[in-house]
Coordinates of C-alpha atoms in Angstrom, one line a residue:
M1 CA 65.4 90.2 135.1
M2 CA 69.0 89.2 134.8
K3 CA 68.0 85.7 133.8
I4 CA 65.7 87.1 131.1
R5 CA 68.5 89.3 129.8
D6 CA 71.0 86.5 129.8
K7 CA 68.6 84.3 127.8
F8 CA 68.0 87.0 125.3
Q9 CA 71.8 87.7 124.9
N10 CA 72.3 83.9 124.4
L11 CA 69.6 83.9 121.7
M12 CA 71.4 86.8 120.0
L13 CA 74.5 84.8 119.8
Q14 CA 72.8 82.3 117.5
E15 CA 74.0 83.4 114.1
D16 CA 70.8 82.8 112.1
L17 CA 68.6 84.7 114.6
N18 CA 71.0 87.5 115.0
F19 CA 71.3 88.0 111.2
L20 CA 67.5 87.8 110.8
L21 CA 66.8 90.4 113.5
T22 CA 69.6 92.9 112.5
N23 CA 69.5 92.6 108.7
R24 CA 66.2 91.1 107.4
I25 CA 64.4 94.2 108.4
P26 CA 63.6 97.5 106.7
R27 CA 67.1 98.7 107.5
I28 CA 66.9 102.2 105.9
S29 CA 63.5 103.0 107.3
L30 CA 64.4 101.8 110.8
T31 CA 67.7 103.8 110.6
R32 CA 65.8 107.0 109.7
F33 CA 63.3 106.3 112.5
M34 CA 66.2 105.9 115.0
G35 CA 67.6 109.2 113.9
W36 CA 64.3 110.9 114.6
W37 CA 63.8 109.0 117.9
S38 CA 67.3 109.9 119.2
Q39 CA 66.6 113.6 118.8
L40 CA 63.4 113.6 121.0
R41 CA 63.7 115.9 124.0
N42 CA 61.4 114.0 126.3
P43 CA 63.1 113.1 129.7
L44 CA 61.0 110.0 130.0
I45 CA 61.8 108.8 126.5
V46 CA 65.5 109.5 127.0
K47 CA 65.7 107.8 130.4
A48 CA 63.7 104.7 129.2
S49 CA 65.8 104.5 126.0
I50 CA 69.1 104.6 127.9
A51 CA 67.8 102.0 130.3
V52 CA 66.9 99.6 127.5
W53 CA 70.2 100.3 125.8
R54 CA 72.0 99.4 129.1
W55 CA 69.9 96.3 129.5
F56 CA 71.0 94.9 126.1
T57 CA 74.6 96.0 126.1
D58 CA 77.6 96.7 128.3
L59 CA 77.0 100.5 128.2
D60 CA 79.1 102.2 130.8
L61 CA 78.7 106.0 131.4
T62 CA 81.1 106.4 134.2
E63 CA 83.7 107.8 131.8
S64 CA 81.3 110.3 130.3
K65 CA 81.9 114.0 130.8
Q66 CA 78.2 114.4 131.5
H67 CA 75.7 112.1 133.1
K68 CA 72.4 113.8 132.2
F69 CA 71.4 113.9 128.6
D70 CA 68.7 115.9 126.9
T71 CA 68.4 113.4 124.0
L72 CA 69.5 109.8 123.3
H73 CA 71.6 111.4 120.5
A74 CA 73.6 113.3 123.2
C75 CA 74.3 110.0 125.0
F76 CA 75.4 108.3 121.7
T77 CA 77.8 111.2 120.9
R78 CA 79.0 111.8 124.5
E79 CA 82.4 113.2 125.3
L80 CA 84.7 111.6 127.8
K81 CA 86.2 113.1 130.9
P82 CA 89.6 114.8 130.1
G83 CA 92.7 112.6 130.4
L84 CA 91.0 109.2 130.0
R85 CA 92.5 108.4 126.6
P86 CA 96.3 109.2 126.7
I87 CA 97.8 109.4 123.3
D88 CA 100.9 107.4 122.4
P89 CA 103.5 110.1 122.2
S90 CA 106.0 108.3 119.9
P91 CA 106.3 110.1 116.5
A92 CA 106.8 106.6 114.9
V93 CA 103.4 105.5 116.1
M94 CA 100.0 106.0 114.4
S95 CA 97.5 105.7 117.2
S96 CA 94.1 104.3 117.1
P97 CA 91.5 106.9 116.1
C98 CA 88.8 105.3 118.2
D99 CA 87.8 102.8 120.8
C100 CA 87.2 99.6 119.0
I101 CA 87.5 95.9 118.5
V102 CA 90.1 95.2 115.8
G103 CA 88.7 93.1 112.9
A104 CA 90.4 91.9 109.8
C105 CA 93.9 93.5 109.3
G106 CA 97.0 92.8 107.3
E107 CA 98.7 93.6 104.0
I108 CA 97.1 95.1 101.0
R109 CA 97.8 92.8 98.1
D110 CA 96.7 93.3 94.4
G111 CA 94.3 96.0 95.6
M112 CA 92.5 93.5 97.8
V113 CA 91.7 93.5 101.5
F114 CA 89.4 91.5 103.8
Q115 CA 86.3 92.2 105.8
A116 CA 86.6 88.7 107.4
K117 CA 88.6 85.6 106.8
G118 CA 87.6 84.3 103.3
F119 CA 85.6 87.4 102.5
P120 CA 87.7 89.8 100.4
Y121 CA 86.8 93.1 98.8
T122 CA 88.7 95.4 96.5
L123 CA 89.7 99.0 97.1
D124 CA 88.2 99.8 93.8
S125 CA 84.8 98.7 95.0
L126 CA 85.1 100.4 98.3
L127 CA 86.3 103.8 96.9
S128 CA 83.8 103.7 94.1
S129 CA 84.7 107.2 92.8
T130 CA 86.7 107.2 89.5
D131 CA 89.1 109.9 90.8
L132 CA 89.8 107.9 94.0
V133 CA 90.2 104.6 92.1
Q134 CA 92.7 106.1 89.7
H135 CA 95.1 107.1 92.5
W136 CA 94.7 105.3 95.8
P137 CA 94.8 101.5 95.1
S138 CA 98.2 101.9 93.5
A139 CA 99.5 104.2 96.2
L140 CA 98.5 101.8 98.9
E141 CA 99.7 98.6 97.2
G142 CA 101.8 96.6 99.6
G143 CA 100.7 98.7 102.6
T144 CA 98.5 97.8 105.6
F145 CA 94.8 97.9 106.4
V146 CA 93.0 97.7 109.7
T147 CA 89.3 97.2 110.4
M148 CA 88.0 98.8 113.6
R149 CA 84.5 98.0 114.8
L150 CA 82.8 100.3 117.3
T151 CA 80.0 98.6 119.2
S152 CA 76.9 100.5 120.1
S153 CA 78.0 101.0 123.7
M154 CA 81.5 102.4 122.9
Y155 CA 82.7 105.9 122.8
H156 CA 81.7 107.1 119.3
R157 CA 84.1 109.9 118.6
F158 CA 87.1 109.5 116.4
H159 CA 90.4 111.3 116.4
A160 CA 93.5 112.0 114.3
P161 CA 96.0 109.1 114.5
C162 CA 98.9 111.4 113.9
D163 CA 99.7 115.0 113.1
A164 CA 97.9 115.2 109.8
H165 CA 96.1 117.2 107.1
L166 CA 92.7 116.4 105.6
S167 CA 92.2 117.5 102.0
H168 CA 89.0 115.8 100.8
V169 CA 86.0 114.0 102.1
T170 CA 84.1 111.9 99.6
Y171 CA 80.7 110.8 100.8
I172 CA 79.2 107.6 99.3
S173 CA 75.6 106.9 100.0
G174 CA 74.6 103.3 100.4
D175 CA 72.8 100.7 102.5
T176 CA 72.8 100.1 106.2
W177 CA 73.7 96.5 106.7
N178 CA 74.8 95.5 110.2
V179 CA 78.6 95.4 110.4
N180 CA 79.0 92.8 113.2
P181 CA 81.1 89.6 112.6
I182 CA 78.0 87.5 111.8
A183 CA 77.0 89.8 108.9
L184 CA 80.6 90.1 107.7
V185 CA 80.8 86.4 106.9
R186 CA 77.4 86.4 105.2
V187 CA 77.2 89.6 103.1
K188 CA 79.7 89.8 100.2
E189 CA 81.6 93.1 100.0
L190 CA 79.5 94.5 102.8
F191 CA 81.6 97.6 103.4
C192 CA 81.3 98.4 99.7
K193 CA 77.5 98.4 100.0
N194 CA 77.1 100.5 103.1
E195 CA 77.1 104.3 103.4
R196 CA 80.6 105.6 104.0
A197 CA 83.0 108.5 103.7
V198 CA 86.5 108.5 102.4
L199 CA 88.9 110.9 104.1
Q200 CA 92.0 111.7 102.1
M201 CA 94.8 112.6 104.5
K202 CA 98.5 113.1 104.7
T203 CA 100.9 112.8 107.7
A204 CA 103.0 115.8 108.7
H205 CA 105.8 114.3 106.6
G206 CA 103.5 114.1 103.5
T207 CA 102.7 110.4 103.6
P208 CA 99.2 109.8 102.2
F209 CA 96.7 107.6 104.0
L210 CA 93.0 107.0 104.1
I211 CA 90.4 106.8 106.9
V212 CA 87.1 105.4 105.8
P213 CA 84.2 105.6 108.4
V214 CA 81.4 103.1 107.4
A215 CA 77.9 103.5 108.7
A216 CA 75.5 100.6 109.6
V217 CA 72.0 99.8 110.6
L218 CA 70.6 102.4 113.1
V219 CA 73.6 104.6 112.4
A220 CA 73.8 106.3 109.0
S221 CA 74.9 109.7 110.2
M222 CA 78.5 111.0 110.5
R223 CA 79.7 114.4 111.5
F224 CA 83.1 115.8 110.7
H225 CA 84.4 119.1 112.2
A226 CA 86.0 120.0 108.9
V227 CA 82.6 119.7 107.0
D228 CA 79.7 122.0 108.0
V229 CA 76.9 119.5 107.1
L230 CA 75.7 116.3 108.6
L231 CA 76.4 113.4 106.2
N232 CA 73.5 110.9 106.4
L233 CA 70.9 109.1 104.2
R234 CA 69.1 112.4 103.5
Y235 CA 72.2 114.3 102.4
K236 CA 71.8 115.5 98.8
G237 CA 74.8 117.7 98.4
P238 CA 78.0 117.2 96.5
N239 CA 79.7 113.9 97.1
D240 CA 83.2 115.4 96.9
I241 CA 83.9 118.0 99.6
P242 CA 87.2 119.8 99.5
C243 CA 88.7 120.4 103.0
D244 CA 91.8 122.2 104.4
A245 CA 92.0 121.0 108.0
N246 CA 95.1 120.4 110.0
Y247 CA 95.0 118.1 113.1
S248 CA 97.4 117.4 115.9
K249 CA 97.7 113.8 117.0
G250 CA 94.7 112.8 119.1
Q251 CA 92.6 115.8 118.1
E252 CA 88.9 115.1 117.6
M253 CA 87.8 114.8 114.0
G254 CA 84.2 113.9 114.3
W255 CA 81.7 111.2 115.5
F256 CA 79.2 108.6 114.6
E257 CA 75.7 108.8 115.8
H258 CA 75.7 105.2 117.1
G259 CA 78.3 102.4 116.6
S260 CA 79.9 101.3 113.3
T261 CA 83.3 100.7 111.7
I262 CA 86.4 102.7 110.7
L263 CA 88.8 101.4 108.1
V264 CA 92.4 102.7 108.0
F265 CA 94.7 102.2 104.9
V266 CA 98.3 103.2 104.9
P267 CA 101.0 102.7 102.2
P268 CA 104.2 100.6 102.6
G269 CA 106.4 101.8 105.4
F270 CA 104.1 100.9 108.3
A271 CA 103.4 97.7 110.2
L272 CA 100.8 96.7 112.7
A273 CA 101.8 97.7 116.2
E274 CA 102.6 94.9 118.7
G275 CA 99.5 93.0 119.8
I276 CA 97.2 94.3 117.1
E277 CA 95.3 91.4 115.7
N278 CA 91.7 90.3 115.0
G279 CA 89.6 90.4 118.2
K280 CA 91.9 92.8 120.1
R281 CA 90.1 95.5 122.1
I282 CA 92.0 98.8 122.0
R283 CA 91.2 102.4 123.0
M284 CA 91.6 105.6 121.2
G285 CA 95.2 106.8 121.5
E286 CA 96.8 103.4 121.8
A287 CA 99.4 102.3 119.3
L288 CA 97.8 101.0 116.1
L289 CA 100.6 101.2 113.4
T290 CA 104.3 101.8 113.6
K291 CA 106.8 103.1 111.0
V292 CA 109.3 100.5 109.8

């Protein structure tokens, strides 16, 4: 069995095959099916689904607060045992909101950032909304962006990177392209095509910043504690949702229903924390950005 799994994983590393199997499929229909499947309360289905998931990935449930799950969804959105993600205590540090692999990161120049080397996209295209475009690209010019990819086996909840206030959530419906590195160097402006939410936030000192969770194939559902509805492909409510939520550093803000990507954009005055670079694995609570 191990040899079969190793052979399959090696096949999935072949870029053409990986892209074909994860993107040249009925992405939205499959994502909706996965949403239905993950809610089934059948012990045999749940057990088999988790076994298959483990077979294809490095899923590790030893950190999970619970070890028996009524649904596959409950496993996707599992909480961790208390104390496993210490939060960097420095007030000068903006900590990682999630467990992730760092992707493209760097300076925001002329309203442009990168999803991968040689593959730029504009903040205008990402934000989409006229109101957002009128304010945020200019406010963030010269600042820093960080791309954080959550694999399917990772902890899927995200947390406040600092003491902060959330004032608006703007939901933007879209496609469900895979967001793995293979797709990011093949699909132009991928993050601007996929379903996403723009979280307008301010630090305790009034510095504005954005957190943008981006959905992907098999995961087009996001839940925010500050919003009393599930944002997904079936959501038909208002795109702009006013909020008035205060968070302490490290406090849980919400979760994805599978794995995906979180983008963080901060204005000038911050720099990447030491060691933060493309390919770096970090955990929620570790230093992501520092004040300069």
